Structure formats: C-alpha cells, structure tokens
XYZ file of C-alpha atoms in Angstrom:
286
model
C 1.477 23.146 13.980
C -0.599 22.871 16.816
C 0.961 22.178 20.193
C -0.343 19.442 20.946
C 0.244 17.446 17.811
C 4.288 18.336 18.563
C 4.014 16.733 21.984
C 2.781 13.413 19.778
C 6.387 11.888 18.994
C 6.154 9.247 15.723
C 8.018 6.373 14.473
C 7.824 4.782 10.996
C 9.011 1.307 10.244
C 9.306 0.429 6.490
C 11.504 2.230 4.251
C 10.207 0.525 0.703
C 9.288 1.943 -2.227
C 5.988 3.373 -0.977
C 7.086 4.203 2.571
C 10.064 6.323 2.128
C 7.896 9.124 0.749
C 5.361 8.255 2.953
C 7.443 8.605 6.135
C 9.298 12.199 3.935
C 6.100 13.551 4.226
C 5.484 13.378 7.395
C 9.098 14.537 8.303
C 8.460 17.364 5.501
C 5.684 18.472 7.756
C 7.982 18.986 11.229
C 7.032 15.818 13.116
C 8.940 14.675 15.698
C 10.017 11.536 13.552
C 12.250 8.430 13.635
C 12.362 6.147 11.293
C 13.928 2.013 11.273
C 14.230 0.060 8.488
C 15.497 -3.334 8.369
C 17.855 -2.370 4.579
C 19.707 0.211 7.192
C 20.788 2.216 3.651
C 17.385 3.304 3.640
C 17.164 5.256 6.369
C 19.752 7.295 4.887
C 17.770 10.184 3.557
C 16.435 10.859 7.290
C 19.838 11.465 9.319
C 19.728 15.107 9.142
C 15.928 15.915 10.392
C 14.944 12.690 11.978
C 16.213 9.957 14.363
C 16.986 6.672 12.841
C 16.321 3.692 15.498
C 18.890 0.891 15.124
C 15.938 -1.689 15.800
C 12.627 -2.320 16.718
C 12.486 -2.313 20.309
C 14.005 1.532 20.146
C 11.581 3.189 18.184
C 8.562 1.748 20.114
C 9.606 3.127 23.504
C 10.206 6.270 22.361
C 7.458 6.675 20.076
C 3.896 7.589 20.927
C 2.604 6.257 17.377
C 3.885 3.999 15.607
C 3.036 3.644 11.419
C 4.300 0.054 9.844
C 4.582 -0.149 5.672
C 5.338 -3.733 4.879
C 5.137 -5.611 2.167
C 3.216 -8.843 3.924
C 1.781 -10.662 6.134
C 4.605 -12.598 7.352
C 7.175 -9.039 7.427
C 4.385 -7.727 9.275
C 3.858 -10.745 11.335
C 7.560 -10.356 11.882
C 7.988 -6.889 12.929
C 4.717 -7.282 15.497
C 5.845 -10.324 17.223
C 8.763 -7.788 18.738
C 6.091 -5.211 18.944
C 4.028 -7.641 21.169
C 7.154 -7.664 23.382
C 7.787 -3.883 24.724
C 5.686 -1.431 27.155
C 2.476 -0.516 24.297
C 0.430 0.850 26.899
C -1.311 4.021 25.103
C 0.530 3.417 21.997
C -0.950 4.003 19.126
C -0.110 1.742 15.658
C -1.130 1.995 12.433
C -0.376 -0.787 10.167
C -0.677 1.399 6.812
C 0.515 -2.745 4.693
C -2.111 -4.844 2.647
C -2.387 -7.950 4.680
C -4.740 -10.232 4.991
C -8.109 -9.516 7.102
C -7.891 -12.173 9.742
C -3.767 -11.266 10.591
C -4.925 -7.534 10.710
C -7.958 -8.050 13.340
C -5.961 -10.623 15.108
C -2.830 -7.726 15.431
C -5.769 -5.444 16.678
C -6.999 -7.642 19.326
C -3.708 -8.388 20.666
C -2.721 -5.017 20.328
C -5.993 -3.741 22.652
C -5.424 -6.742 25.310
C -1.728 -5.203 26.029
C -3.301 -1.681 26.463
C -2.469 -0.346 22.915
C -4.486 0.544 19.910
C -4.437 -0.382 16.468
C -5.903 1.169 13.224
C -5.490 -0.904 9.915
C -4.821 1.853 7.189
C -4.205 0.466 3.897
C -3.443 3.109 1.371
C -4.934 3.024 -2.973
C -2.004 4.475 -5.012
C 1.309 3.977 -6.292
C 4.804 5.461 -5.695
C 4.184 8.554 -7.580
C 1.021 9.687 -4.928
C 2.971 8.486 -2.131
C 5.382 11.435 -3.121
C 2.898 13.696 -3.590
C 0.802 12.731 -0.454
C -2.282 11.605 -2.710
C -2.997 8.350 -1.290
C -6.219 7.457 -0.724
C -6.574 6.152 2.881
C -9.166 3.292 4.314
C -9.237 3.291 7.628
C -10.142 0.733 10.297
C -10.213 1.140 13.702
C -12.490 3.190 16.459
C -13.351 6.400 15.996
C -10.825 7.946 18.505
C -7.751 6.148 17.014
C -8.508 7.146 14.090
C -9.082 10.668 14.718
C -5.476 10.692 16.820
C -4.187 9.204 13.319
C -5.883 11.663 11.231
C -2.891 14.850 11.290
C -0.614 12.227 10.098
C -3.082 10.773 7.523
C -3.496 14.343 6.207
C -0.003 14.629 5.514
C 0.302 11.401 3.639
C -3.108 11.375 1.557
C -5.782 13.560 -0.441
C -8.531 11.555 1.405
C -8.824 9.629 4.359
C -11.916 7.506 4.726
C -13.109 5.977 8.262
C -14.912 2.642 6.792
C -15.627 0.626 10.129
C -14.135 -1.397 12.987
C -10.568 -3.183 12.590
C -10.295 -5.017 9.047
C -12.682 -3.054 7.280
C -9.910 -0.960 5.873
C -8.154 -4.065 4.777
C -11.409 -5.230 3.194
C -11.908 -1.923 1.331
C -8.197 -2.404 0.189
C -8.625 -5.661 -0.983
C -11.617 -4.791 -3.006
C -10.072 -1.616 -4.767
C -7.491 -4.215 -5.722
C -9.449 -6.454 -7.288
C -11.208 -4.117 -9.507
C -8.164 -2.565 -10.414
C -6.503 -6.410 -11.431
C -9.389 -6.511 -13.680
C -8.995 -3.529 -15.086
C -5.335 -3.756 -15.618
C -5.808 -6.704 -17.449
C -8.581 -5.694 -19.392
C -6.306 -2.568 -20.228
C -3.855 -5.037 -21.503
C -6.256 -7.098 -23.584
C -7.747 -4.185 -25.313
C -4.903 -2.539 -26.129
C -3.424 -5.886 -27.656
C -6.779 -6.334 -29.519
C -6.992 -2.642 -31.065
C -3.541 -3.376 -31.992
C -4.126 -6.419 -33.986
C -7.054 -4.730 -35.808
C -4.951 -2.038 -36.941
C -5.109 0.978 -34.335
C -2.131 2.293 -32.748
C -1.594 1.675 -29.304
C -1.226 5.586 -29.039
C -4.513 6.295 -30.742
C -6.350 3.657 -28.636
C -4.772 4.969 -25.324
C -6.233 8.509 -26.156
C -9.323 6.708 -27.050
C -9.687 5.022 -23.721
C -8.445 8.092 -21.941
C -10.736 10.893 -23.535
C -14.143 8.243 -22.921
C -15.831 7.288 -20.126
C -13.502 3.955 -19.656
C -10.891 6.217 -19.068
C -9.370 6.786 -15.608
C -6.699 7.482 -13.655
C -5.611 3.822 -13.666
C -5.612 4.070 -17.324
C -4.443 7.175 -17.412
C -1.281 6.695 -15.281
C -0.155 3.250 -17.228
C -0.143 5.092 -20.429
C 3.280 6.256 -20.613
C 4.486 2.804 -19.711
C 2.087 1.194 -22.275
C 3.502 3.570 -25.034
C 7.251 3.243 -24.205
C 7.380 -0.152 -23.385
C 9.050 0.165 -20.162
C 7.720 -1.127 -17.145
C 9.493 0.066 -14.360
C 7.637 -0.874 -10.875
C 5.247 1.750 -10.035
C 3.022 -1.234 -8.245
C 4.442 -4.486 -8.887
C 3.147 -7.741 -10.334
C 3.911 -9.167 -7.827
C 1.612 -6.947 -5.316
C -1.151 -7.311 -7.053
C -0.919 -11.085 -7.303
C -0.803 -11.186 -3.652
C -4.144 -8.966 -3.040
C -6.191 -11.148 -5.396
C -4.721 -14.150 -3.471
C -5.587 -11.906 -0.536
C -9.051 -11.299 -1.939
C -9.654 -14.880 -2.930
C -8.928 -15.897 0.518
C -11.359 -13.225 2.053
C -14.290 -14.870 0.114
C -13.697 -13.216 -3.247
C -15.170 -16.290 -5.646
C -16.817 -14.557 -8.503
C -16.385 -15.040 -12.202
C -13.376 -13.611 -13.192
C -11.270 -14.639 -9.532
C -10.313 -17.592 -11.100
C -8.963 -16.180 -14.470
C -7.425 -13.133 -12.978
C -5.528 -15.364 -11.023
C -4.856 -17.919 -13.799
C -2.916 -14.673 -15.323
C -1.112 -13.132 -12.955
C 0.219 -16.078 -11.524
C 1.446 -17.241 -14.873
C 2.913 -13.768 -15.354
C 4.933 -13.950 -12.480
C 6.183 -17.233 -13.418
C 7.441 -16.244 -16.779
C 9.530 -13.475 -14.794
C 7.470 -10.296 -14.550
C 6.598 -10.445 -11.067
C 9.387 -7.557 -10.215
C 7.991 -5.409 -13.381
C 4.789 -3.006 -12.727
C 1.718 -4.848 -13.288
C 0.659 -3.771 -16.782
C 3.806 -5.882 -17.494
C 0.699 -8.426 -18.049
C 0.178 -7.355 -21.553
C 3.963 -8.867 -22.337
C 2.768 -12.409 -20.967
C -0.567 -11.678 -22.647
C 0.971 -11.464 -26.036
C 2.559 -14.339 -25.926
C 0.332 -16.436 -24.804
C-alpha cells in the first residue's frame, strides 16, 4: 500500500447487511479502520483488526474519511445531523445509502459550507457482491473527492463510475432501480405464465438465462425462484422505497404507477422483509 493512502485514517458507519462486507473489505485490505454501528453486536467481527467507536462524534474526529451505509433518508438524516455538529474541516464523507436526490445535495451543500466534502456513492448489487467487492459504484461529487475516494472504492467494487456533480450518483441509482423493479416483476410474471402453460419453472429459467433476456438479475434470482426460498438478498422492502424514491425524482412513465401498485401491495401482504422476487408469491395470488 502506498504511503500515503496509510496516512488516510477511515471510519465506516453502518454495519447492515450490505455494509458489514463492505466495511470487511476495506479492513481486509490494511486500512487504518474503525467502524460504529448503532446494533453495537455488529461491530463484533471488527475488534481484533479495527477500532470500534462507541458513537458518532468519536469516529468523526479521528477519521479523515468517513463512508455512511444506511438504509434511509431519515437514518441518514439522523446520523448527519451529529455529523453537522463536530470539527469536518477537510473531512471527507461518502454517503455510499440510496436516499433521495434533494436530502443527498442538501447533505453536500451543508457539508462544503462547514469546510468538508461530500461524494454521494450509491452502490448496484446485493449482499453476495458486497462480499466479493463487485459493486458497481455511481459516484457524485467533484473530481478531487472522488479521486481521494477512489482506493477505497477499488476495494469495495469491480467498477466505479464518476457520473457528475452531487446527486447524480443518486440519480443513476435510482434509475438502475427502476429498471431492475421492472424486471423483477416481469421475471415473476413470466415465470408464473410459462408455468400455467405447462413449462417448468426450471426449463423456463434456463430459457431466460441461455437468451438474450437473460442477465445477471435473472441469473442471480434463479436459485431462489427454483427453491422457493426467499431469503433477503435485496429486500422488498428496498426496492419499494427506490421506486417511491424514483417517483418522487420525476419518474412518471407508464409502468411507475403499476410497479408501485405491486410492490406496495406486496409489502402489505407481509413480504416486505423477503428478497424482492418474493413478488411472484403476491403475484400468484392475486
């Protein structure tokens, strides 16, 4: 590792599903690292390579970057409002949650007016890439924060993409999002139709996978599809929130409305907490 990217000391707050690995990858890699999570039982995997900050306040004065994984706007909300209240001068954070556009720019401009610097850095992939540091990362931010980001990014993803000025990471989040909700759904819906023609869900999934509809969406739903068992890799309720989140950033196109007819009537008939192919099980019966 080069030297200077040792004398660059980082903190990591949000321990969930998809930013324990995260933050194990970076410590994997030899960063100077301490972690805080607000479940204090998650922070147990870290006590024997990194420092674990009992709060907030901690791991921003001794941290030189700081990466937040949240699971919304208002945890995020939350966890800035201290943020806003400590020495940021040359601090450097990087909100790696899918929020909403207009709480992520207003984070940045606060952020810049108390001498910090913010890059919004929404990640595409589930838990399984976050282990394997194969997210795909859309970044937001000036050039130079995001190029002091970048060692970290490199640790965490397969590609890191630099898509504009604070926000535009959220809004290239948001929009992988929605296609995927569409897909998912029409995943669901086809394999449900094929089924009630006669194909087996197996032969159709090899179908779908081995054309040119398949991808590694489809591809990586497949086991769940065949064994019935939908374990959270990206919950239902996630994905409700980004079209919600999309909707609300001026997404009002043909299928907004019945995407979000679905997967709001999904998660009221208890399948919010399943992963969000769970939607063929309120599907069928409709």
């Amino acid at each position: 590792m080069e030297k200077d990217l040792i004398m660059e000391n980082i903190g990591f707050i949000g321990l969930g599903n998809m930013g324990y690995p995260m933050a194990k990858n970076l410590e994997k890699a030899g960063f100077p690292l301490t972690v805080y999570n607000r479940t204090t039982s998650r922070t147990a995997g870290f006590a024997e390579q990194s420092a674990i900050s009992p709060d907030i306040e901690g791991l921003v004065a001794t941290n030189d970057i700081v990466f937040t994984m949240l699971t919304n706007d208002a945890a995020v909300s939350a966890v800035y409002e201290v943020v806003m209240k400590q020495d940021i001068k040359g601090k450097l954070f990087v909100d790696m949650s899918t929020i909403s556009q207009k709480l992520s720019q207003q984070l940045a401009m606060r952020i810049r007016e108390n001498g910090g610097a913010f890059v919004d850095a929404p990640v595409a992939g589930s838990t399984m890439p976050a282990k394997e540091g194969t997210l795909i990362i859309m970044a937001g931010g000036e050039d130079a924060d995001v190029v002091r980001a970048m060692p970290y990014f490199e640790r965490m993803g397969k590609l890191t993409k630099h898509v504009g000025a604070n926000g535009q990471g959220i809004a290239a989040k948001l929009s992988i999002n929605y296609f995927l909700s569409i897909l998912y759904q029409g995943l669901a819906e086809t394999v449900l139709f094929s089924g009630s023609l006669g194909v087996s869900r197996e032969d159709m999934l090899e179908i779908i996978n081995e054309s040119a509809s398949g991808s590694g969406a489809t591809k990586v739903k497949t086991p769940l599809l065949l064994k019935d068992d939908y374990s959270p890799a990206f919950a239902l309720d996630l994905m409700l929130k980004d079209v919600l989140l999309a909707q609300e950033a001026g997404a009002d196109y043909p299928l907004t409305r019945p995407l979000l007819d679905t997967y709001n009537a999904a998660q009221q008939a208890g399948l919010g907490e399943k992963d969000v192919i769970a939607v063929i099980d309120y599907i069928k019966a409709k």
